[in-house]
PDB file of C-alpha atoms and ligand atoms in Angstrom:
ATOM      1  CA  MET A   1    -168.915  31.223-110.814  1.00 60.00           C
ATOM      2  CA  THR A   2    -171.765  29.764-112.929  1.00 56.00           C
ATOM      3  CA  THR A   3    -172.173  26.299-115.009  1.00 46.00           C
ATOM      4  CA  THR A   4    -174.973  24.110-116.315  1.00 43.00           C
ATOM      5  CA  SER A   5    -174.363  21.064-117.383  1.00 46.00           C
ATOM      6  CA  ALA A   6    -171.777  20.709-120.483  1.00 60.00           C
ATOM      7  CA  ALA A   7    -171.780  24.576-119.923  1.00 92.00           C
ATOM      8  CA  LEU A   8    -168.995  26.824-120.101  1.00 97.00           C
ATOM      9  CA  ALA A   9    -167.866  28.535-116.585  1.00 98.00           C
ATOM     10  CA  THR A  10    -168.735  31.962-116.684  1.00 98.00           C
ATOM     11  CA  PHE A  11    -168.085  34.790-114.240  1.00 98.00           C
ATOM     12  CA  PRO A  12    -169.670  38.091-113.404  1.00 98.00           C
ATOM     13  CA  LEU A  13    -166.480  40.697-113.584  1.00 98.00           C
ATOM     14  CA  HIS A  14    -168.218  43.752-113.866  1.00 98.00           C
ATOM     15  CA  ASP A  15    -172.039  44.853-112.751  1.00 96.00           C
ATOM     16  CA  GLY A  16    -174.827  46.629-114.650  1.00 94.00           C
ATOM     17  CA  GLY A  17    -177.744  46.104-116.895  1.00 91.00           C
ATOM     18  CA  GLY A  18    -178.448  45.538-120.519  1.00 89.00           C
ATOM     19  CA  THR A  19    -176.536  43.944-123.318  1.00 96.00           C
ATOM     20  CA  PRO A  20    -173.312  42.656-121.887  1.00 98.00           C
ATOM     21  CA  LEU A  21    -169.773  42.710-122.804  1.00 98.00           C
ATOM     22  CA  VAL A  22    -168.769  39.039-123.094  1.00 98.00           C
ATOM     23  CA  LEU A  23    -164.954  38.761-122.481  1.00 99.00           C
ATOM     24  CA  LEU A  24    -162.993  35.815-124.015  1.00 99.00           C
ATOM     25  CA  HIS A  25    -159.614  35.140-123.052  1.00 98.00           C
ATOM     26  CA  GLY A  26    -156.099  34.321-124.498  1.00 98.00           C
ATOM     27  CA  PHE A  27    -154.276  31.204-124.740  1.00 98.00           C
ATOM     28  CA  PRO A  28    -153.088  29.558-122.449  1.00 97.00           C
ATOM     29  CA  LEU A  29    -154.771  31.666-119.503  1.00 98.00           C
ATOM     30  CA  ASP A  30    -158.508  32.091-118.609  1.00 98.00           C
ATOM     31  CA  HIS A  31    -161.079  34.650-117.501  1.00 98.00           C
ATOM     32  CA  ARG A  32    -158.722  36.063-114.934  1.00 98.00           C
ATOM     33  CA  MET A  33    -156.847  37.832-117.477  1.00 98.00           C
ATOM     34  CA  TRP A  34    -159.720  40.179-117.839  1.00 98.00           C
ATOM     35  CA  ALA A  35    -160.607  41.177-114.265  1.00 98.00           C
ATOM     36  CA  ALA A  36    -158.417  44.254-114.440  1.00 98.00           C
ATOM     37  CA  ALA A  37    -159.649  45.601-117.542  1.00 98.00           C
ATOM     38  CA  ALA A  38    -163.128  44.748-116.556  1.00 98.00           C
ATOM     39  CA  ARG A  39    -162.816  46.694-112.878  1.00 98.00           C
ATOM     40  CA  GLU A  40    -162.003  49.947-115.335  1.00 98.00           C
ATOM     41  CA  LEU A  41    -165.280  49.926-117.181  1.00 98.00           C
ATOM     42  CA  PRO A  42    -167.578  52.616-116.401  1.00 96.00           C
ATOM     43  CA  ALA A  43    -170.743  52.113-113.929  1.00 95.00           C
ATOM     44  CA  GLY A  44    -173.661  50.425-115.566  1.00 92.00           C
ATOM     45  CA  VAL A  45    -171.520  48.324-118.368  1.00 97.00           C
ATOM     46  CA  ARG A  46    -172.044  44.680-117.483  1.00 97.00           C
ATOM     47  CA  ALA A  47    -169.089  42.208-118.113  1.00 98.00           C
ATOM     48  CA  ILE A  48    -169.283  38.508-118.246  1.00 98.00           C
ATOM     49  CA  GLY A  49    -165.804  36.526-118.408  1.00 98.00           C
ATOM     50  CA  VAL A  50    -165.994  33.176-120.070  1.00 98.00           C
ATOM     51  CA  ASP A  51    -163.565  30.200-119.335  1.00 98.00           C
ATOM     52  CA  LEU A  52    -163.082  28.563-122.881  1.00 98.00           C
ATOM     53  CA  PRO A  53    -163.245  24.953-123.245  1.00 98.00           C
ATOM     54  CA  GLY A  54    -160.165  22.848-121.359  1.00 97.00           C
ATOM     55  CA  GLN A  55    -159.145  26.261-119.990  1.00 98.00           C
ATOM     56  CA  GLY A  56    -159.635  27.519-116.387  1.00 97.00           C
ATOM     57  CA  HIS A  57    -162.953  25.931-114.829  1.00 97.00           C
ATOM     58  CA  SER A  58    -164.420  24.680-118.037  1.00 98.00           C
ATOM     59  CA  GLU A  59    -164.282  21.266-119.122  1.00 96.00           C
ATOM     60  CA  LEU A  60    -163.558  19.880-122.770  1.00 95.00           C
ATOM     61  CA  SER A  61    -166.524  17.389-122.577  1.00 89.00           C
ATOM     62  CA  GLY A  62    -165.205  15.526-125.388  1.00 92.00           C
ATOM     63  CA  MET A  63    -165.452  18.419-127.647  1.00 95.00           C
ATOM     64  CA  ALA A  64    -163.284  18.439-130.933  1.00 95.00           C
ATOM     65  CA  PRO A  65    -160.695  20.871-131.312  1.00 97.00           C
ATOM     66  CA  ARG A  66    -162.810  23.273-133.437  1.00 97.00           C
ATOM     67  CA  LEU A  67    -162.986  26.646-132.460  1.00 98.00           C
ATOM     68  CA  GLU A  68    -166.611  26.414-134.392  1.00 97.00           C
ATOM     69  CA  ASP A  69    -167.529  24.144-131.551  1.00 97.00           C
ATOM     70  CA  VAL A  70    -166.073  26.553-129.242  1.00 98.00           C
ATOM     71  CA  ALA A  71    -168.509  29.094-130.300  1.00 98.00           C
ATOM     72  CA  ASP A  72    -171.448  27.272-130.528  1.00 97.00           C
ATOM     73  CA  ALA A  73    -170.508  26.283-126.920  1.00 97.00           C
ATOM     74  CA  VAL A  74    -170.117  29.957-125.720  1.00 98.00           C
ATOM     75  CA  HIS A  75    -173.295  30.953-127.445  1.00 98.00           C
ATOM     76  CA  ALA A  76    -175.260  27.900-125.777  1.00 97.00           C
ATOM     77  CA  THR A  77    -174.096  28.853-122.420  1.00 97.00           C
ATOM     78  CA  LEU A  78    -175.038  32.671-122.452  1.00 98.00           C
ATOM     79  CA  ARG A  79    -178.324  31.578-124.396  1.00 97.00           C
ATOM     80  CA  ASP A  80    -179.008  29.269-121.534  1.00 97.00           C
ATOM     81  CA  GLN A  81    -178.362  31.968-118.810  1.00 96.00           C
ATOM     82  CA  GLY A  82    -181.140  34.143-120.653  1.00 96.00           C
ATOM     83  CA  GLU A  83    -179.006  36.421-122.850  1.00 97.00           C
ATOM     84  CA  GLY A  84    -180.225  37.369-125.800  1.00 96.00           C
ATOM     85  CA  ASN A  85    -177.263  39.046-127.499  1.00 97.00           C
ATOM     86  CA  ALA A  86    -173.786  40.521-126.431  1.00 98.00           C
ATOM     87  CA  VAL A  87    -170.971  42.553-127.577  1.00 98.00           C
ATOM     88  CA  VAL A  88    -168.383  39.716-127.980  1.00 98.00           C
ATOM     89  CA  VAL A  89    -164.767  40.642-127.058  1.00 99.00           C
ATOM     90  CA  GLY A  90    -161.739  38.508-127.346  1.00 98.00           C
ATOM     91  CA  LEU A  91    -157.850  38.874-127.086  1.00 98.00           C
ATOM     92  CA  SER A  92    -156.124  36.694-129.370  1.00 98.00           C
ATOM     93  CA  LEU A  93    -157.632  32.934-128.898  1.00 98.00           C
ATOM     94  CA  GLY A  94    -160.427  34.931-127.743  1.00 98.00           C
ATOM     95  CA  GLY A  95    -160.706  37.151-130.801  1.00 98.00           C
ATOM     96  CA  TYR A  96    -160.675  33.607-132.909  1.00 98.00           C
ATOM     97  CA  VAL A  97    -163.671  32.487-131.061  1.00 98.00           C
ATOM     98  CA  ALA A  98    -165.575  36.020-131.220  1.00 98.00           C
ATOM     99  CA  LEU A  99    -165.339  35.776-135.099  1.00 98.00           C
ATOM    100  CA  ALA A 100    -166.241  32.410-135.250  1.00 98.00           C
ATOM    101  CA  LEU A 101    -169.453  33.375-132.875  1.00 98.00           C
ATOM    102  CA  ALA A 102    -169.918  36.198-135.642  1.00 98.00           C
ATOM    103  CA  GLU A 103    -170.002  33.805-138.477  1.00 98.00           C
ATOM    104  CA  ARG A 104    -172.503  31.201-136.696  1.00 98.00           C
ATOM    105  CA  HIS A 105    -174.550  33.452-134.392  1.00 97.00           C
ATOM    106  CA  PRO A 106    -174.667  36.635-136.207  1.00 93.00           C
ATOM    107  CA  GLY A 107    -177.974  37.662-134.644  1.00 94.00           C
ATOM    108  CA  PHE A 108    -176.632  36.997-131.347  1.00 97.00           C
ATOM    109  CA  VAL A 109    -173.364  39.486-132.024  1.00 98.00           C
ATOM    110  CA  VAL A 110    -174.334  42.734-131.490  1.00 97.00           C
ATOM    111  CA  GLY A 111    -170.661  44.332-131.658  1.00 98.00           C
ATOM    112  CA  LEU A 112    -167.024  42.721-131.994  1.00 98.00           C
ATOM    113  CA  GLY A 113    -164.144  43.898-129.760  1.00 98.00           C
ATOM    114  CA  LEU A 114    -160.759  42.552-131.167  1.00 99.00           C
ATOM    115  CA  VAL A 115    -157.966  42.968-129.058  1.00 99.00           C
ATOM    116  CA  ASP A 116    -154.421  41.849-130.239  1.00 98.00           C
ATOM    117  CA  THR A 117    -155.600  39.069-132.696  1.00 98.00           C
ATOM    118  CA  LYS A 118    -155.810  38.375-135.943  1.00 98.00           C
ATOM    119  CA  SER A 119    -158.543  37.494-138.603  1.00 98.00           C
ATOM    120  CA  THR A 120    -156.253  35.552-140.916  1.00 98.00           C
ATOM    121  CA  ALA A 121    -155.342  32.056-140.651  1.00 98.00           C
ATOM    122  CA  ASP A 122    -152.029  30.615-139.332  1.00 97.00           C
ATOM    123  CA  THR A 123    -149.120  30.320-142.093  1.00 97.00           C
ATOM    124  CA  ASP A 124    -147.818  26.792-142.605  1.00 98.00           C
ATOM    125  CA  GLU A 125    -145.186  27.317-140.344  1.00 97.00           C
ATOM    126  CA  ALA A 126    -147.053  28.802-137.314  1.00 97.00           C
ATOM    127  CA  ARG A 127    -149.714  25.650-137.521  1.00 98.00           C
ATOM    128  CA  ALA A 128    -146.594  23.319-138.162  1.00 98.00           C
ATOM    129  CA  LYS A 129    -145.394  25.089-134.747  1.00 97.00           C
ATOM    130  CA  ARG A 130    -148.269  24.498-132.755  1.00 97.00           C
ATOM    131  CA  LEU A 131    -149.003  20.996-133.597  1.00 98.00           C
ATOM    132  CA  ARG A 132    -145.162  20.187-132.248  1.00 97.00           C
ATOM    133  CA  VAL A 133    -146.124  22.176-128.934  1.00 97.00           C
ATOM    134  CA  ALA A 134    -149.489  20.123-128.686  1.00 98.00           C
ATOM    135  CA  ALA A 135    -147.507  16.633-129.696  1.00 98.00           C
ATOM    136  CA  ALA A 136    -144.795  18.033-126.870  1.00 97.00           C
ATOM    137  CA  VAL A 137    -147.613  18.714-124.001  1.00 97.00           C
ATOM    138  CA  GLU A 138    -149.546  15.467-124.838  1.00 96.00           C
ATOM    139  CA  GLU A 139    -146.278  13.393-124.693  1.00 97.00           C
ATOM    140  CA  THR A 140    -144.488  14.851-121.770  1.00 96.00           C
ATOM    141  CA  GLN A 141    -148.175  15.492-119.878  1.00 96.00           C
ATOM    142  CA  THR A 142    -146.657  18.825-118.492  1.00 97.00           C
ATOM    143  CA  ILE A 143    -147.627  22.172-119.818  1.00 96.00           C
ATOM    144  CA  ASP A 144    -143.642  23.016-119.771  1.00 95.00           C
ATOM    145  CA  PRO A 145    -143.707  23.741-123.445  1.00 94.00           C
ATOM    146  CA  VAL A 146    -145.536  27.066-122.811  1.00 95.00           C
ATOM    147  CA  LEU A 147    -144.531  28.278-119.422  1.00 95.00           C
ATOM    148  CA  GLY A 148    -141.693  30.349-120.955  1.00 93.00           C
ATOM    149  CA  MET A 149    -144.784  32.379-122.792  1.00 94.00           C
ATOM    150  CA  PRO A 150    -145.144  35.510-120.603  1.00 92.00           C
ATOM    151  CA  ALA A 151    -141.924  36.656-122.140  1.00 94.00           C
ATOM    152  CA  ALA A 152    -143.382  36.589-125.446  1.00 96.00           C
ATOM    153  CA  LEU A 153    -146.984  38.037-124.069  1.00 97.00           C
ATOM    154  CA  LEU A 154    -145.738  41.412-122.325  1.00 97.00           C
ATOM    155  CA  GLY A 155    -144.281  43.988-124.453  1.00 98.00           C
ATOM    156  CA  ALA A 156    -140.769  45.295-123.669  1.00 98.00           C
ATOM    157  CA  THR A 157    -141.866  48.366-121.756  1.00 98.00           C
ATOM    158  CA  SER A 158    -143.712  45.994-119.367  1.00 98.00           C
ATOM    159  CA  ALA A 159    -140.605  43.791-118.996  1.00 96.00           C
ATOM    160  CA  ALA A 160    -138.773  46.413-118.167  1.00 97.00           C
ATOM    161  CA  ARG A 161    -141.342  48.437-115.941  1.00 97.00           C
ATOM    162  CA  ARG A 162    -144.067  46.385-115.225  1.00 97.00           C
ATOM    163  CA  ARG A 163    -142.233  43.373-113.685  1.00 96.00           C
ATOM    164  CA  HIS A 164    -145.396  42.541-111.053  1.00 96.00           C
ATOM    165  CA  LEU A 165    -147.122  41.490-114.125  1.00 97.00           C
ATOM    166  CA  PHE A 166    -145.248  38.355-114.725  1.00 96.00           C
ATOM    167  CA  PRO A 167    -145.764  36.543-111.749  1.00 96.00           C
ATOM    168  CA  ASP A 168    -149.998  36.767-112.475  1.00 95.00           C
ATOM    169  CA  LEU A 169    -149.144  35.501-115.827  1.00 96.00           C
ATOM    170  CA  GLU A 170    -147.228  32.445-114.352  1.00 96.00           C
ATOM    171  CA  THR A 171    -149.855  31.537-111.842  1.00 96.00           C
ATOM    172  CA  TRP A 172    -152.628  31.662-114.786  1.00 97.00           C
ATOM    173  CA  ILE A 173    -150.655  29.807-117.038  1.00 97.00           C
ATOM    174  CA  ARG A 174    -149.561  27.037-114.685  1.00 96.00           C
ATOM    175  CA  ALA A 175    -152.773  26.857-113.468  1.00 96.00           C
ATOM    176  CA  GLN A 176    -154.155  25.283-117.117  1.00 97.00           C
ATOM    177  CA  SER A 177    -154.138  21.636-117.551  1.00 97.00           C
ATOM    178  CA  PRO A 178    -151.780  19.754-120.238  1.00 97.00           C
ATOM    179  CA  VAL A 179    -155.089  18.291-122.221  1.00 97.00           C
ATOM    180  CA  GLY A 180    -156.626  22.059-122.495  1.00 98.00           C
ATOM    181  CA  VAL A 181    -153.394  23.344-123.679  1.00 98.00           C
ATOM    182  CA  ALA A 182    -152.767  20.657-126.438  1.00 98.00           C
ATOM    183  CA  TRP A 183    -156.299  20.753-127.324  1.00 98.00           C
ATOM    184  CA  ALA A 184    -156.316  24.788-127.830  1.00 98.00           C
ATOM    185  CA  GLN A 185    -153.122  24.540-130.043  1.00 98.00           C
ATOM    186  CA  ARG A 186    -154.743  21.944-132.090  1.00 98.00           C
ATOM    187  CA  ALA A 187    -158.152  24.263-132.377  1.00 98.00           C
ATOM    188  CA  MET A 188    -156.077  27.334-133.565  1.00 98.00           C
ATOM    189  CA  ALA A 189    -154.076  25.547-135.937  1.00 98.00           C
ATOM    190  CA  ALA A 190    -157.320  24.778-137.804  1.00 98.00           C
ATOM    191  CA  ARG A 191    -159.066  27.703-138.058  1.00 98.00           C
ATOM    192  CA  PRO A 192    -159.541  29.522-141.270  1.00 98.00           C
ATOM    193  CA  ASP A 193    -159.229  33.181-142.081  1.00 98.00           C
ATOM    194  CA  ARG A 194    -162.385  34.885-141.037  1.00 98.00           C
ATOM    195  CA  THR A 195    -161.424  38.320-142.512  1.00 98.00           C
ATOM    196  CA  ASP A 196    -164.923  37.929-144.864  1.00 98.00           C
ATOM    197  CA  VAL A 197    -166.609  37.443-141.479  1.00 98.00           C
ATOM    198  CA  LEU A 198    -165.523  41.059-140.565  1.00 98.00           C
ATOM    199  CA  ARG A 199    -166.453  42.013-144.037  1.00 98.00           C
ATOM    200  CA  ALA A 200    -170.293  40.725-143.859  1.00 97.00           C
ATOM    201  CA  PHE A 201    -170.354  42.131-139.923  1.00 98.00           C
ATOM    202  CA  ASP A 202    -172.735  45.002-139.730  1.00 95.00           C
ATOM    203  CA  GLY A 203    -172.314  46.202-136.071  1.00 97.00           C
ATOM    204  CA  PRO A 204    -169.653  48.215-134.471  1.00 98.00           C
ATOM    205  CA  VAL A 205    -166.293  46.510-134.364  1.00 98.00           C
ATOM    206  CA  ALA A 206    -163.396  47.867-132.015  1.00 98.00           C
ATOM    207  CA  VAL A 207    -159.965  46.909-132.911  1.00 98.00           C
ATOM    208  CA  VAL A 208    -157.302  47.152-130.056  1.00 98.00           C
ATOM    209  CA  VAL A 209    -153.380  46.278-130.239  1.00 98.00           C
ATOM    210  CA  GLY A 210    -150.803  46.987-128.169  1.00 98.00           C
ATOM    211  CA  ALA A 211    -147.882  48.856-130.138  1.00 98.00           C
ATOM    212  CA  GLU A 212    -145.368  46.644-128.977  1.00 98.00           C
ATOM    213  CA  ASP A 213    -147.432  43.225-129.680  1.00 98.00           C
ATOM    214  CA  GLN A 214    -144.561  41.027-131.588  1.00 97.00           C
ATOM    215  CA  ILE A 215    -147.473  38.185-131.758  1.00 97.00           C
ATOM    216  CA  THR A 216    -150.163  39.622-133.329  1.00 98.00           C
ATOM    217  CA  PRO A 217    -148.837  43.072-134.593  1.00 98.00           C
ATOM    218  CA  LEU A 218    -150.053  46.559-136.032  1.00 98.00           C
ATOM    219  CA  ALA A 219    -150.630  45.113-139.546  1.00 98.00           C
ATOM    220  CA  ASP A 220    -152.906  42.565-138.313  1.00 98.00           C
ATOM    221  CA  ALA A 221    -154.972  44.878-136.614  1.00 98.00           C
ATOM    222  CA  GLU A 222    -154.788  47.471-139.857  1.00 98.00           C
ATOM    223  CA  HIS A 223    -156.087  44.533-141.810  1.00 98.00           C
ATOM    224  CA  MET A 224    -159.323  44.046-139.519  1.00 98.00           C
ATOM    225  CA  VAL A 225    -160.063  47.605-139.411  1.00 98.00           C
ATOM    226  CA  HIS A 226    -160.149  47.967-142.882  1.00 98.00           C
ATOM    227  CA  ALA A 227    -162.131  44.889-143.791  1.00 98.00           C
ATOM    228  CA  ALA A 228    -164.668  46.011-141.107  1.00 98.00           C
ATOM    229  CA  ASN A 229    -167.648  47.915-141.806  1.00 96.00           C
ATOM    230  CA  ASP A 230    -167.331  50.333-139.024  1.00 97.00           C
ATOM    231  CA  GLY A 231    -164.143  49.583-137.363  1.00 98.00           C
ATOM    232  CA  ALA A 232    -162.217  51.630-134.645  1.00 98.00           C
ATOM    233  CA  LEU A 233    -158.713  51.289-134.167  1.00 98.00           C
ATOM    234  CA  THR A 234    -156.973  51.936-130.915  1.00 98.00           C
ATOM    235  CA  VAL A 235    -153.174  51.707-130.782  1.00 98.00           C
ATOM    236  CA  VAL A 236    -152.133  51.043-127.025  1.00 98.00           C
ATOM    237  CA  PRO A 237    -148.761  52.472-126.418  1.00 98.00           C
ATOM    238  CA  ALA A 238    -146.186  51.012-124.459  1.00 98.00           C
ATOM    239  CA  VAL A 239    -147.654  47.449-124.165  1.00 98.00           C
ATOM    240  CA  GLY A 240    -147.537  44.165-126.112  1.00 98.00           C
ATOM    241  CA  HIS A 241    -149.571  41.158-126.641  1.00 98.00           C
ATOM    242  CA  MET A 242    -151.353  41.480-123.469  1.00 98.00           C
ATOM    243  CA  SER A 243    -152.634  45.206-123.426  1.00 98.00           C
ATOM    244  CA  ALA A 244    -155.832  44.092-121.474  1.00 98.00           C
ATOM    245  CA  VAL A 245    -153.488  42.938-118.806  1.00 98.00           C
ATOM    246  CA  GLU A 246    -150.705  45.737-119.119  1.00 98.00           C
ATOM    247  CA  ASP A 247    -152.954  48.751-119.685  1.00 98.00           C
ATOM    248  CA  PRO A 248    -156.527  47.683-118.313  1.00 98.00           C
ATOM    249  CA  ALA A 249    -157.562  51.258-118.290  1.00 98.00           C
ATOM    250  CA  THR A 250    -157.163  52.447-122.027  1.00 98.00           C
ATOM    251  CA  VAL A 251    -158.362  48.742-123.146  1.00 98.00           C
ATOM    252  CA  ALA A 252    -161.597  49.494-120.457  1.00 98.00           C
ATOM    253  CA  ALA A 253    -162.429  52.768-122.440  1.00 98.00           C
ATOM    254  CA  ALA A 254    -162.069  51.325-125.972  1.00 98.00           C
ATOM    255  CA  LEU A 255    -164.481  48.864-125.165  1.00 98.00           C
ATOM    256  CA  SER A 256    -166.538  51.045-123.432  1.00 98.00           C
ATOM    257  CA  LEU A 257    -166.728  53.148-126.270  1.00 98.00           C
ATOM    258  CA  LEU A 258    -167.834  49.903-128.162  1.00 98.00           C
ATOM    259  CA  HIS A 259    -170.374  49.340-126.174  1.00 97.00           C
ATOM    260  CA  ARG A 260    -171.988  53.173-126.299  1.00 96.00           C
ATOM    261  CA  ARG A 261    -171.347  52.839-130.221  1.00 97.00           C
ATOM    262  CA  VAL A 262    -173.622  49.430-130.093  1.00 96.00           C
ATOM    263  CA  ALA A 263    -176.193  50.895-127.913  1.00 93.00           C
ATOM    264  CA  GLU A 264    -176.396  54.230-130.294  1.00 92.00           C
ATOM    265  CA  GLN A 265    -176.850  51.753-133.258  1.00 86.00           C
ATOM    266  CA  THR A 266    -179.545  50.000-131.568  1.00 73.00           C
ATOM    267  CA  HIS A 267    -181.637  53.269-130.845  1.00 65.00           C
ATOM    268  CA  ARG A 268    -180.938  54.783-133.997  1.00 60.00           C
ATOM    269  CA  PRO A 269    -184.173  55.084-136.306  1.00 57.00           C
ATOM    270  CA  ARG A 270    -183.414  52.733-139.445  1.00 53.00           C
ATOM    271  CA  TRP A 271    -185.434  53.493-142.591  1.00 57.00           C
ATOM    272  CA  PRO A 272    -188.294  53.060-143.683  1.00 60.00           C
ATOM    273  CA  TRP A 273    -189.234  55.030-140.093  1.00 50.00           C
TER     274      TRP A 273
HETATM  275  C1  LIG B 301    -152.979  34.029-127.341  1.00 74.94           C
HETATM  276  O1  LIG B 301    -152.806  35.223-126.974  1.00 74.94           O
HETATM  277  O2  LIG B 301    -154.219  33.914-127.164  1.00 74.94           O
HETATM  278  C2  LIG B 301    -152.236  33.309-127.877  1.00 74.94           C
HETATM  279  O3  LIG B 301    -150.977  34.403-128.548  1.00 74.94           O
HETATM  280  C3  LIG B 301    -152.676  33.127-129.730  1.00 74.94           C
HETATM  281  C4  LIG B 301    -152.224  32.348-130.516  1.00 74.94           C
HETATM  282  O4  LIG B 301    -151.238  31.566-130.084  1.00 74.94           O
HETATM  283  O5  LIG B 301    -152.082  32.667-131.843  1.00 74.94           O
END
């Protein structure tokens, strides 16, 4: 783990050189959800996991619940570690942050991986539900209101055939703090629609979705891939919202292809040459 003052905790998840894949986790989790997918990356592709503010090993440090500030913190942390650019990959909450990063630090983000996420804002109903969950977590000072989430995060096939994933998810969720969980709900509730960020982004985009994802289903993925200038869609069969946990090899293959597309674009001569 690496931290500097007020920085986020980062974790080397796969060794390699050159432009890293920066892996941003979903809610209410931390970098550990990416470990299995990172292990499946080809030799030479470097991957860095980041714990988002208030999650895992990262402090909130008084940060307001705004994904814009989260994006700035991710950028500052990586810049301070000497990273000049990155292929930024986020699952769900991580995808919301990846889009905020592309908006606020476009020169830093050279490729985008949007996994089981969406570019649109919450509906009024979804926003109200998040705020109710945040209030319940704050009132009880426990994360009880989110302990049942694994059943919603995993797809029907995993619920039937990959039961071993439940204890992992439960362990990761139980490690989160009430303050961090409530804060993340408020930050997600406040996020705007960032489909225009995708329309403006000129690097390669990989959109990945579990075929059984009920939280950010295929329609959300199709919306993003249509908005992207250079988008590729991977639908992962027989998995839900945690595709990177449920089928790490397929998700790693999609991210490896994204990394290659970025490298090809970087080395392609541009007019006028
Ligand atoms: C996640 O997996 O990060 C959450 O499902 C995000 C959300 O609640 O929108």
